[in-house]
PDB file of C-alpha atoms in Angstrom:
ATOM      1  CA  MET A   1     156.978 112.715 145.691  1.00  0.00           C
ATOM      2  CA  ILE A   2     155.293 113.561 142.404  1.00  0.00           C
ATOM      3  CA  LYS A   3     154.255 117.247 142.323  1.00  0.00           C
ATOM      4  CA  LEU A   4     154.065 117.864 138.610  1.00  0.00           C
ATOM      5  CA  ILE A   5     152.950 115.550 135.652  1.00  0.00           C
ATOM      6  CA  ALA A   6     153.412 116.309 131.915  1.00  0.00           C
ATOM      7  CA  THR A   7     151.777 114.195 129.265  1.00  0.00           C
ATOM      8  CA  ASP A   8     152.160 114.104 125.507  1.00  0.00           C
ATOM      9  CA  MET A   9     148.948 113.902 123.424  1.00  0.00           C
ATOM     10  CA  ASP A  10     149.178 111.910 120.229  1.00  0.00           C
ATOM     11  CA  GLY A  11     150.065 108.295 120.875  1.00  0.00           C
ATOM     12  CA  THR A  12     149.992 108.963 124.621  1.00  0.00           C
ATOM     13  CA  LEU A  13     146.938 110.702 126.172  1.00  0.00           C
ATOM     14  CA  LEU A  14     144.790 110.461 123.069  1.00  0.00           C
ATOM     15  CA  ASN A  15     143.472 107.205 121.429  1.00  0.00           C
ATOM     16  CA  ALA A  16     143.296 106.603 117.724  1.00  0.00           C
ATOM     17  CA  ALA A  17     139.939 108.539 117.590  1.00  0.00           C
ATOM     18  CA  HIS A  18     141.847 111.593 119.102  1.00  0.00           C
ATOM     19  CA  GLU A  19     139.731 111.232 122.254  1.00  0.00           C
ATOM     20  CA  ILE A  20     140.695 111.307 125.968  1.00  0.00           C
ATOM     21  CA  SER A  21     139.186 108.198 127.721  1.00  0.00           C
ATOM     22  CA  GLU A  22     137.208 108.512 130.953  1.00  0.00           C
ATOM     23  CA  GLU A  23     139.998 106.612 132.732  1.00  0.00           C
ATOM     24  CA  ASN A  24     142.597 109.144 131.721  1.00  0.00           C
ATOM     25  CA  ILE A  25     140.298 112.093 132.640  1.00  0.00           C
ATOM     26  CA  ASN A  26     139.602 110.591 136.081  1.00  0.00           C
ATOM     27  CA  ALA A  27     143.207 109.936 136.741  1.00  0.00           C
ATOM     28  CA  ILE A  28     144.208 113.501 135.882  1.00  0.00           C
ATOM     29  CA  LYS A  29     141.370 114.813 138.118  1.00  0.00           C
ATOM     30  CA  TYR A  30     142.621 112.562 140.941  1.00  0.00           C
ATOM     31  CA  ALA A  31     146.115 113.956 140.559  1.00  0.00           C
ATOM     32  CA  GLN A  32     144.799 117.502 140.562  1.00  0.00           C
ATOM     33  CA  SER A  33     142.779 116.796 143.727  1.00  0.00           C
ATOM     34  CA  LYS A  34     146.124 115.927 145.404  1.00  0.00           C
ATOM     35  CA  GLY A  35     147.451 119.349 144.398  1.00  0.00           C
ATOM     36  CA  ILE A  36     149.492 118.054 141.477  1.00  0.00           C
ATOM     37  CA  THR A  37     149.763 120.307 138.434  1.00  0.00           C
ATOM     38  CA  VAL A  38     149.120 118.393 135.190  1.00  0.00           C
ATOM     39  CA  VAL A  39     150.451 119.858 131.966  1.00  0.00           C
ATOM     40  CA  ILE A  40     149.748 118.997 128.332  1.00  0.00           C
ATOM     41  CA  ALA A  41     153.032 118.789 126.377  1.00  0.00           C
ATOM     42  CA  THR A  42     152.487 118.345 122.682  1.00  0.00           C
ATOM     43  CA  GLY A  43     153.817 119.031 119.241  1.00  0.00           C
ATOM     44  CA  ARG A  44     150.358 120.273 118.265  1.00  0.00           C
ATOM     45  CA  ALA A  45     149.615 123.921 118.035  1.00  0.00           C
ATOM     46  CA  PHE A  46     147.247 125.237 120.787  1.00  0.00           C
ATOM     47  CA  TYR A  47     144.297 125.442 118.372  1.00  0.00           C
ATOM     48  CA  GLU A  48     144.779 121.643 117.689  1.00  0.00           C
ATOM     49  CA  ALA A  49     145.506 120.668 121.299  1.00  0.00           C
ATOM     50  CA  SER A  50     142.530 122.449 122.765  1.00  0.00           C
ATOM     51  CA  THR A  51     140.043 120.637 120.547  1.00  0.00           C
ATOM     52  CA  PRO A  52     140.082 117.216 122.333  1.00  0.00           C
ATOM     53  CA  MET A  53     140.474 118.982 125.721  1.00  0.00           C
ATOM     54  CA  ALA A  54     137.320 120.948 125.057  1.00  0.00           C
ATOM     55  CA  GLU A  55     135.397 117.685 125.210  1.00  0.00           C
ATOM     56  CA  THR A  56     136.380 117.390 128.863  1.00  0.00           C
ATOM     57  CA  ASP A  57     136.088 119.706 131.783  1.00  0.00           C
ATOM     58  CA  LEU A  58     139.817 119.622 132.533  1.00  0.00           C
ATOM     59  CA  LYS A  59     141.769 122.823 132.996  1.00  0.00           C
ATOM     60  CA  VAL A  60     145.462 122.513 132.436  1.00  0.00           C
ATOM     61  CA  PRO A  61     148.508 124.492 131.250  1.00  0.00           C
ATOM     62  CA  TYR A  62     149.735 123.770 127.734  1.00  0.00           C
ATOM     63  CA  ILE A  63     153.215 123.257 126.238  1.00  0.00           C
ATOM     64  CA  CYS A  64     152.596 123.485 122.509  1.00  0.00           C
ATOM     65  CA  LEU A  65     154.596 123.138 119.318  1.00  0.00           C
ATOM     66  CA  ASN A  66     157.183 121.140 121.322  1.00  0.00           C
ATOM     67  CA  GLY A  67     157.753 124.128 123.582  1.00  0.00           C
ATOM     68  CA  ALA A  68     157.537 126.941 121.111  1.00  0.00           C
ATOM     69  CA  GLU A  69     154.493 128.224 123.012  1.00  0.00           C
ATOM     70  CA  VAL A  70     153.440 127.832 126.619  1.00  0.00           C
ATOM     71  CA  ARG A  71     149.959 128.769 127.866  1.00  0.00           C
ATOM     72  CA  ASP A  72     148.450 128.753 131.358  1.00  0.00           C
ATOM     73  CA  GLU A  73     145.146 127.185 132.467  1.00  0.00           C
ATOM     74  CA  SER A  74     143.298 130.281 131.172  1.00  0.00           C
ATOM     75  CA  PHE A  75     145.002 129.961 127.766  1.00  0.00           C
ATOM     76  CA  ASN A  76     147.066 133.091 128.332  1.00  0.00           C
ATOM     77  CA  ILE A  77     150.348 132.953 126.401  1.00  0.00           C
ATOM     78  CA  MET A  78     153.210 132.815 128.973  1.00  0.00           C
ATOM     79  CA  ASN A  79     156.153 132.260 126.544  1.00  0.00           C
ATOM     80  CA  THR A  80     156.923 131.869 122.857  1.00  0.00           C
ATOM     81  CA  SER A  81     159.924 131.024 120.745  1.00  0.00           C
ATOM     82  CA  HIS A  82     159.987 131.466 116.969  1.00  0.00           C
ATOM     83  CA  LEU A  83     162.230 131.000 113.933  1.00  0.00           C
ATOM     84  CA  ASN A  84     163.729 134.141 112.486  1.00  0.00           C
ATOM     85  CA  HIS A  85     164.048 134.773 108.760  1.00  0.00           C
ATOM     86  CA  GLU A  86     167.548 133.424 108.498  1.00  0.00           C
ATOM     87  CA  LEU A  87     166.717 130.136 110.131  1.00  0.00           C
ATOM     88  CA  VAL A  88     163.543 129.729 108.120  1.00  0.00           C
ATOM     89  CA  GLU A  89     165.522 130.298 104.858  1.00  0.00           C
ATOM     90  CA  ARG A  90     168.130 127.677 105.883  1.00  0.00           C
ATOM     91  CA  ILE A  91     165.401 125.154 106.703  1.00  0.00           C
ATOM     92  CA  LYS A  92     163.497 125.827 103.472  1.00  0.00           C
ATOM     93  CA  ALA A  93     166.702 125.630 101.296  1.00  0.00           C
ATOM     94  CA  ILE A  94     167.504 122.104 102.670  1.00  0.00           C
ATOM     95  CA  LEU A  95     163.967 120.729 102.415  1.00  0.00           C
ATOM     96  CA  ASP A  96     163.398 122.240  98.893  1.00  0.00           C
ATOM     97  CA  ARG A  97     166.755 120.844  97.708  1.00  0.00           C
ATOM     98  CA  GLU A  98     165.752 117.366  98.855  1.00  0.00           C
ATOM     99  CA  ASP A  99     162.173 117.668  97.515  1.00  0.00           C
ATOM    100  CA  VAL A 100     160.685 117.013 100.920  1.00  0.00           C
ATOM    101  CA  TYR A 101     157.109 118.250 101.614  1.00  0.00           C
ATOM    102  CA  TYR A 102     156.572 120.383 104.650  1.00  0.00           C
ATOM    103  CA  GLN A 103     153.958 122.468 106.531  1.00  0.00           C
ATOM    104  CA  VAL A 104     154.644 125.681 108.303  1.00  0.00           C
ATOM    105  CA  TYR A 105     153.151 126.285 111.740  1.00  0.00           C
ATOM    106  CA  THR A 106     152.746 129.879 112.964  1.00  0.00           C
ATOM    107  CA  ASN A 107     151.190 131.577 115.929  1.00  0.00           C
ATOM    108  CA  ARG A 108     147.981 131.858 113.933  1.00  0.00           C
ATOM    109  CA  GLY A 109     147.614 128.620 111.939  1.00  0.00           C
ATOM    110  CA  ILE A 110     149.136 125.947 109.805  1.00  0.00           C
ATOM    111  CA  TYR A 111     150.170 126.755 106.252  1.00  0.00           C
ATOM    112  CA  THR A 112     150.262 124.358 103.363  1.00  0.00           C
ATOM    113  CA  GLU A 113     151.103 124.799  99.692  1.00  0.00           C
ATOM    114  CA  ASP A 114     149.320 121.551  98.763  1.00  0.00           C
ATOM    115  CA  PRO A 115     146.551 120.227 101.059  1.00  0.00           C
ATOM    116  CA  THR A 116     146.452 116.943  99.099  1.00  0.00           C
ATOM    117  CA  ARG A 117     149.941 116.191 100.475  1.00  0.00           C
ATOM    118  CA  ASP A 118     148.663 116.623 104.024  1.00  0.00           C
ATOM    119  CA  LEU A 119     146.757 113.432 103.693  1.00  0.00           C
ATOM    120  CA  ASP A 120     150.073 111.482 103.358  1.00  0.00           C
ATOM    121  CA  ILE A 121     151.258 112.977 106.694  1.00  0.00           C
ATOM    122  CA  TYR A 122     148.138 111.947 108.659  1.00  0.00           C
ATOM    123  CA  LEU A 123     148.008 108.467 107.089  1.00  0.00           C
ATOM    124  CA  ASP A 124     151.664 107.981 107.971  1.00  0.00           C
ATOM    125  CA  ILE A 125     151.180 109.062 111.556  1.00  0.00           C
ATOM    126  CA  ALA A 126     148.311 106.609 111.946  1.00  0.00           C
ATOM    127  CA  ARG A 127     150.336 103.810 110.219  1.00  0.00           C
ATOM    128  CA  ASN A 128     153.391 104.292 112.495  1.00  0.00           C
ATOM    129  CA  ALA A 129     151.068 104.234 115.481  1.00  0.00           C
ATOM    130  CA  GLY A 130     149.916 100.760 114.407  1.00  0.00           C
ATOM    131  CA  GLN A 131     146.506 102.141 113.295  1.00  0.00           C
ATOM    132  CA  GLN A 132     144.639 102.004 110.002  1.00  0.00           C
ATOM    133  CA  GLY A 133     143.966 105.574 108.921  1.00  0.00           C
ATOM    134  CA  ASP A 134     140.455 106.219 107.655  1.00  0.00           C
ATOM    135  CA  VAL A 135     141.158 108.119 104.397  1.00  0.00           C
ATOM    136  CA  GLU A 136     137.679 109.654 104.067  1.00  0.00           C
ATOM    137  CA  LYS A 137     137.630 110.761 107.717  1.00  0.00           C
ATOM    138  CA  ILE A 138     141.051 112.300 107.460  1.00  0.00           C
ATOM    139  CA  LYS A 139     140.078 114.098 104.212  1.00  0.00           C
ATOM    140  CA  ALA A 140     136.982 115.424 105.976  1.00  0.00           C
ATOM    141  CA  GLY A 141     139.124 116.599 108.926  1.00  0.00           C
ATOM    142  CA  ILE A 142     141.568 118.418 106.600  1.00  0.00           C
ATOM    143  CA  GLN A 143     138.652 120.143 104.860  1.00  0.00           C
ATOM    144  CA  LYS A 144     137.131 121.092 108.256  1.00  0.00           C
ATOM    145  CA  ARG A 145     140.465 122.723 109.260  1.00  0.00           C
ATOM    146  CA  ILE A 146     140.578 124.613 105.939  1.00  0.00           C
ATOM    147  CA  ASP A 147     137.009 125.805 106.498  1.00  0.00           C
ATOM    148  CA  ASN A 148     137.562 127.030 110.055  1.00  0.00           C
ATOM    149  CA  GLY A 149     140.865 128.712 109.131  1.00  0.00           C
ATOM    150  CA  THR A 150     143.346 126.684 111.154  1.00  0.00           C
ATOM    151  CA  LEU A 151     144.817 125.187 107.989  1.00  0.00           C
ATOM    152  CA  LYS A 152     145.657 127.843 105.462  1.00  0.00           C
ATOM    153  CA  ILE A 153     146.514 127.350 101.842  1.00  0.00           C
ATOM    154  CA  VAL A 154     149.217 129.657 100.493  1.00  0.00           C
ATOM    155  CA  ASP A 155     150.800 129.827  96.995  1.00  0.00           C
ATOM    156  CA  ASN A 156     154.264 130.176  98.345  1.00  0.00           C
ATOM    157  CA  TYR A 157     155.547 129.790 101.890  1.00  0.00           C
ATOM    158  CA  LYS A 158     157.646 132.956 101.351  1.00  0.00           C
ATOM    159  CA  ASP A 159     154.374 134.998 101.572  1.00  0.00           C
ATOM    160  CA  ILE A 160     153.871 134.058 105.212  1.00  0.00           C
ATOM    161  CA  GLU A 161     156.541 136.348 106.529  1.00  0.00           C
ATOM    162  CA  ASP A 162     154.951 139.264 104.735  1.00  0.00           C
ATOM    163  CA  ILE A 163     151.783 138.906 106.889  1.00  0.00           C
ATOM    164  CA  PRO A 164     151.928 141.341 109.868  1.00  0.00           C
ATOM    165  CA  GLY A 165     152.186 139.625 113.212  1.00  0.00           C
ATOM    166  CA  GLU A 166     152.778 136.233 111.747  1.00  0.00           C
ATOM    167  CA  LEU A 167     155.626 134.319 113.529  1.00  0.00           C
ATOM    168  CA  ILE A 168     156.874 130.927 112.193  1.00  0.00           C
ATOM    169  CA  MET A 169     157.176 128.584 115.146  1.00  0.00           C
ATOM    170  CA  LYS A 170     157.651 125.153 113.673  1.00  0.00           C
ATOM    171  CA  VAL A 171     158.283 123.373 110.310  1.00  0.00           C
ATOM    172  CA  LEU A 172     156.830 119.862 109.991  1.00  0.00           C
ATOM    173  CA  ALA A 173     158.578 117.906 107.193  1.00  0.00           C
ATOM    174  CA  PHE A 174     157.485 114.561 105.842  1.00  0.00           C
ATOM    175  CA  ASN A 175     158.862 111.962 103.441  1.00  0.00           C
ATOM    176  CA  PRO A 176     158.288 108.132 103.220  1.00  0.00           C
ATOM    177  CA  ASP A 177     162.042 107.686 102.527  1.00  0.00           C
ATOM    178  CA  LEU A 178     163.360 107.054 106.036  1.00  0.00           C
ATOM    179  CA  GLU A 179     166.923 107.160 105.039  1.00  0.00           C
ATOM    180  CA  LYS A 180     166.463 110.588 103.430  1.00  0.00           C
ATOM    181  CA  ILE A 181     164.621 111.909 106.470  1.00  0.00           C
ATOM    182  CA  GLU A 182     167.413 110.709 108.770  1.00  0.00           C
ATOM    183  CA  ARG A 183     170.100 112.301 106.669  1.00  0.00           C
ATOM    184  CA  ILE A 184     168.172 115.648 106.475  1.00  0.00           C
ATOM    185  CA  GLY A 185     167.536 115.437 110.273  1.00  0.00           C
ATOM    186  CA  LYS A 186     171.272 115.168 110.879  1.00  0.00           C
ATOM    187  CA  GLU A 187     172.000 118.085 108.596  1.00  0.00           C
ATOM    188  CA  LEU A 188     169.429 120.333 110.239  1.00  0.00           C
ATOM    189  CA  SER A 189     170.589 119.195 113.724  1.00  0.00           C
ATOM    190  CA  ALA A 190     174.065 120.506 112.856  1.00  0.00           C
ATOM    191  CA  ILE A 191     172.650 124.104 112.870  1.00  0.00           C
ATOM    192  CA  SER A 192     173.083 125.110 116.512  1.00  0.00           C
ATOM    193  CA  SER A 193     169.951 127.250 116.753  1.00  0.00           C
ATOM    194  CA  LEU A 194     167.610 124.513 115.750  1.00  0.00           C
ATOM    195  CA  ALA A 195     166.006 121.562 117.602  1.00  0.00           C
ATOM    196  CA  VAL A 196     165.055 118.665 115.368  1.00  0.00           C
ATOM    197  CA  SER A 197     162.857 115.890 116.681  1.00  0.00           C
ATOM    198  CA  SER A 198     160.073 113.577 115.384  1.00  0.00           C
ATOM    199  CA  SER A 199     156.570 112.670 116.375  1.00  0.00           C
ATOM    200  CA  SER A 200     156.414 109.764 113.848  1.00  0.00           C
ATOM    201  CA  ARG A 201     158.794 107.811 111.686  1.00  0.00           C
ATOM    202  CA  GLY A 202     159.057 109.748 108.392  1.00  0.00           C
ATOM    203  CA  ASN A 203     158.609 113.164 109.773  1.00  0.00           C
ATOM    204  CA  LEU A 204     160.790 115.875 111.211  1.00  0.00           C
ATOM    205  CA  GLU A 205     159.615 118.616 113.654  1.00  0.00           C
ATOM    206  CA  ILE A 206     161.931 121.619 113.424  1.00  0.00           C
ATOM    207  CA  THR A 207     161.823 124.384 115.894  1.00  0.00           C
ATOM    208  CA  HIS A 208     164.199 126.906 117.561  1.00  0.00           C
ATOM    209  CA  SER A 209     166.610 125.274 119.933  1.00  0.00           C
ATOM    210  CA  ASP A 210     164.920 127.020 122.775  1.00  0.00           C
ATOM    211  CA  ALA A 211     161.640 125.342 121.853  1.00  0.00           C
ATOM    212  CA  GLN A 212     161.759 121.812 123.288  1.00  0.00           C
ATOM    213  CA  LYS A 213     159.361 120.144 125.622  1.00  0.00           C
ATOM    214  CA  GLY A 214     162.025 119.448 128.257  1.00  0.00           C
ATOM    215  CA  ILE A 215     163.059 123.143 128.437  1.00  0.00           C
ATOM    216  CA  ALA A 216     159.500 124.342 128.689  1.00  0.00           C
ATOM    217  CA  LEU A 217     158.720 121.776 131.370  1.00  0.00           C
ATOM    218  CA  GLU A 218     161.849 122.699 133.360  1.00  0.00           C
ATOM    219  CA  THR A 219     160.755 126.300 133.184  1.00  0.00           C
ATOM    220  CA  ILE A 220     157.336 125.507 134.558  1.00  0.00           C
ATOM    221  CA  ALA A 221     158.815 123.403 137.305  1.00  0.00           C
ATOM    222  CA  ASN A 222     161.106 126.242 138.320  1.00  0.00           C
ATOM    223  CA  GLN A 223     158.281 128.695 138.426  1.00  0.00           C
ATOM    224  CA  LEU A 224     156.389 126.345 140.735  1.00  0.00           C
ATOM    225  CA  HIS A 225     159.537 125.732 142.808  1.00  0.00           C
ATOM    226  CA  ILE A 226     159.344 122.002 142.025  1.00  0.00           C
ATOM    227  CA  ASP A 227     162.479 119.885 141.759  1.00  0.00           C
ATOM    228  CA  LEU A 228     162.642 117.932 138.429  1.00  0.00           C
ATOM    229  CA  GLN A 229     163.080 114.776 140.526  1.00  0.00           C
ATOM    230  CA  ASP A 230     159.459 115.266 141.627  1.00  0.00           C
ATOM    231  CA  VAL A 231     158.189 115.464 138.048  1.00  0.00           C
ATOM    232  CA  MET A 232     156.571 112.667 136.051  1.00  0.00           C
ATOM    233  CA  ALA A 233     156.502 112.838 132.221  1.00  0.00           C
ATOM    234  CA  LEU A 234     154.765 110.461 129.782  1.00  0.00           C
ATOM    235  CA  GLY A 235     155.373 110.088 126.102  1.00  0.00           C
ATOM    236  CA  ASP A 236     155.844 107.758 123.086  1.00  0.00           C
ATOM    237  CA  ASN A 237     158.062 109.410 120.578  1.00  0.00           C
ATOM    238  CA  LEU A 238     161.325 111.238 119.975  1.00  0.00           C
ATOM    239  CA  ASN A 239     159.929 114.725 120.555  1.00  0.00           C
ATOM    240  CA  ASP A 240     159.182 113.529 124.189  1.00  0.00           C
ATOM    241  CA  VAL A 241     162.816 112.588 124.933  1.00  0.00           C
ATOM    242  CA  SER A 242     163.921 116.070 126.023  1.00  0.00           C
ATOM    243  CA  MET A 243     161.372 116.014 128.861  1.00  0.00           C
ATOM    244  CA  LEU A 244     161.645 112.398 129.711  1.00  0.00           C
ATOM    245  CA  GLU A 245     165.330 112.507 130.196  1.00  0.00           C
ATOM    246  CA  ARG A 246     165.112 115.572 132.538  1.00  0.00           C
ATOM    247  CA  VAL A 247     162.590 114.242 135.018  1.00  0.00           C
ATOM    248  CA  GLY A 248     162.744 111.984 138.012  1.00  0.00           C
ATOM    249  CA  TYR A 249     159.982 109.688 136.778  1.00  0.00           C
ATOM    250  CA  PRO A 250     159.937 109.189 132.978  1.00  0.00           C
ATOM    251  CA  VAL A 251     157.063 106.975 131.712  1.00  0.00           C
ATOM    252  CA  ALA A 252     156.939 105.428 128.242  1.00  0.00           C
ATOM    253  CA  MET A 253     153.726 104.113 126.575  1.00  0.00           C
ATOM    254  CA  ASP A 254     153.701 100.415 125.561  1.00  0.00           C
ATOM    255  CA  ASN A 255     153.315 101.680 121.912  1.00  0.00           C
ATOM    256  CA  ALA A 256     156.396 103.938 122.305  1.00  0.00           C
ATOM    257  CA  MET A 257     159.532 103.879 120.281  1.00  0.00           C
ATOM    258  CA  PRO A 258     162.317 101.725 121.616  1.00  0.00           C
ATOM    259  CA  GLU A 259     164.468 104.814 122.230  1.00  0.00           C
ATOM    260  CA  VAL A 260     161.772 106.197 124.468  1.00  0.00           C
ATOM    261  CA  LYS A 261     161.242 102.944 126.459  1.00  0.00           C
ATOM    262  CA  ALA A 262     164.980 102.787 126.996  1.00  0.00           C
ATOM    263  CA  ILE A 263     164.944 105.904 129.214  1.00  0.00           C
ATOM    264  CA  ALA A 264     161.782 105.177 131.056  1.00  0.00           C
ATOM    265  CA  LYS A 265     161.408 103.979 134.674  1.00  0.00           C
ATOM    266  CA  LEU A 266     157.953 102.566 133.857  1.00  0.00           C
ATOM    267  CA  VAL A 267     156.399 101.246 130.678  1.00  0.00           C
ATOM    268  CA  THR A 268     152.683 101.571 131.006  1.00  0.00           C
ATOM    269  CA  ASP A 269     149.782 100.344 128.731  1.00  0.00           C
ATOM    270  CA  THR A 270     149.110 101.661 125.272  1.00  0.00           C
ATOM    271  CA  ASN A 271     147.311 104.871 124.368  1.00  0.00           C
ATOM    272  CA  GLU A 272     144.363 102.715 123.233  1.00  0.00           C
ATOM    273  CA  HIS A 273     144.042 101.258 126.772  1.00  0.00           C
ATOM    274  CA  SER A 274     144.368 104.398 128.930  1.00  0.00           C
ATOM    275  CA  GLY A 275     148.096 103.977 129.691  1.00  0.00           C
ATOM    276  CA  VAL A 276     148.372 107.491 131.020  1.00  0.00           C
ATOM    277  CA  GLY A 277     145.556 106.995 133.510  1.00  0.00           C
ATOM    278  CA  LYS A 278     146.920 103.656 134.600  1.00  0.00           C
ATOM    279  CA  ALA A 279     150.477 105.024 135.055  1.00  0.00           C
ATOM    280  CA  ILE A 280     149.257 108.090 137.075  1.00  0.00           C
ATOM    281  CA  ILE A 281     147.212 105.933 139.444  1.00  0.00           C
ATOM    282  CA  LYS A 282     149.953 103.378 139.904  1.00  0.00           C
ATOM    283  CA  VAL A 283     152.624 105.944 140.727  1.00  0.00           C
ATOM    284  CA  LEU A 284     150.463 108.004 143.105  1.00  0.00           C
ATOM    285  CA  THR A 285     149.067 104.891 144.811  1.00  0.00           C
ATOM    286  CA  GLU A 286     152.596 103.494 145.417  1.00  0.00           C
ATOM    287  CA  GLU A 287     153.574 106.796 147.056  1.00  0.00           C
ATOM    288  CA  LYS A 288     150.980 106.420 149.822  1.00  0.00           C
TER     289      LYS A 288
END
């Protein structure tokens, strides 16, 4: 019996407009009415993940930054995992050597040395999701994030560690050369203290090895005294694999990567057609 549900955001719960459909909202509320805990599990930082959720009246726990930060329904931080100086230096050395652009995610914001390069990241994410990115809309979104302080411009990433209280929690690297990205991913994965995943072809999400969606979800399940066989997880990309392979009911979106579909018990509709809501209702209805 399903007692806990975890859903990814981009390419899963959110549509191309980064909105949560009424069908998805109603299905989550239905699950919650049955006493089921529904968790957001995303590569986004909390300040990015909470924006589309604020348009709804849903109250849920959050697994953010692929598990580097966990928050409860009241947004209280329950757990964090960050990259120490040595790991940051090893990551930067490899990415700089290969001339790969990257952003640095901290507990307070996202840092970039060149916001014009950020446009490439968001266009690539849209393209790999089968969507046509709106350049002007994305540019406006980047500027809005700069204006509200969630995207910070820094002359050199080395300056971040000099800021009191700033913790580096994730590095997001991007390059259109897929062979290069794959090679770098393998090199970084060989460092035992790192977890390397991807939220889109052409990018690498680099966190501490303790910071994975699956580990965070397992911790939440244990705290709630829920067996992982009674957990449902939904996702579309490689950074969802660690949770999908742990749970009793893994669900892949129809727009998911083949590697994700291969481990799923159910392939639901696309993120554009409320696949999350459809899967929740299907599974809970079949349990009656």
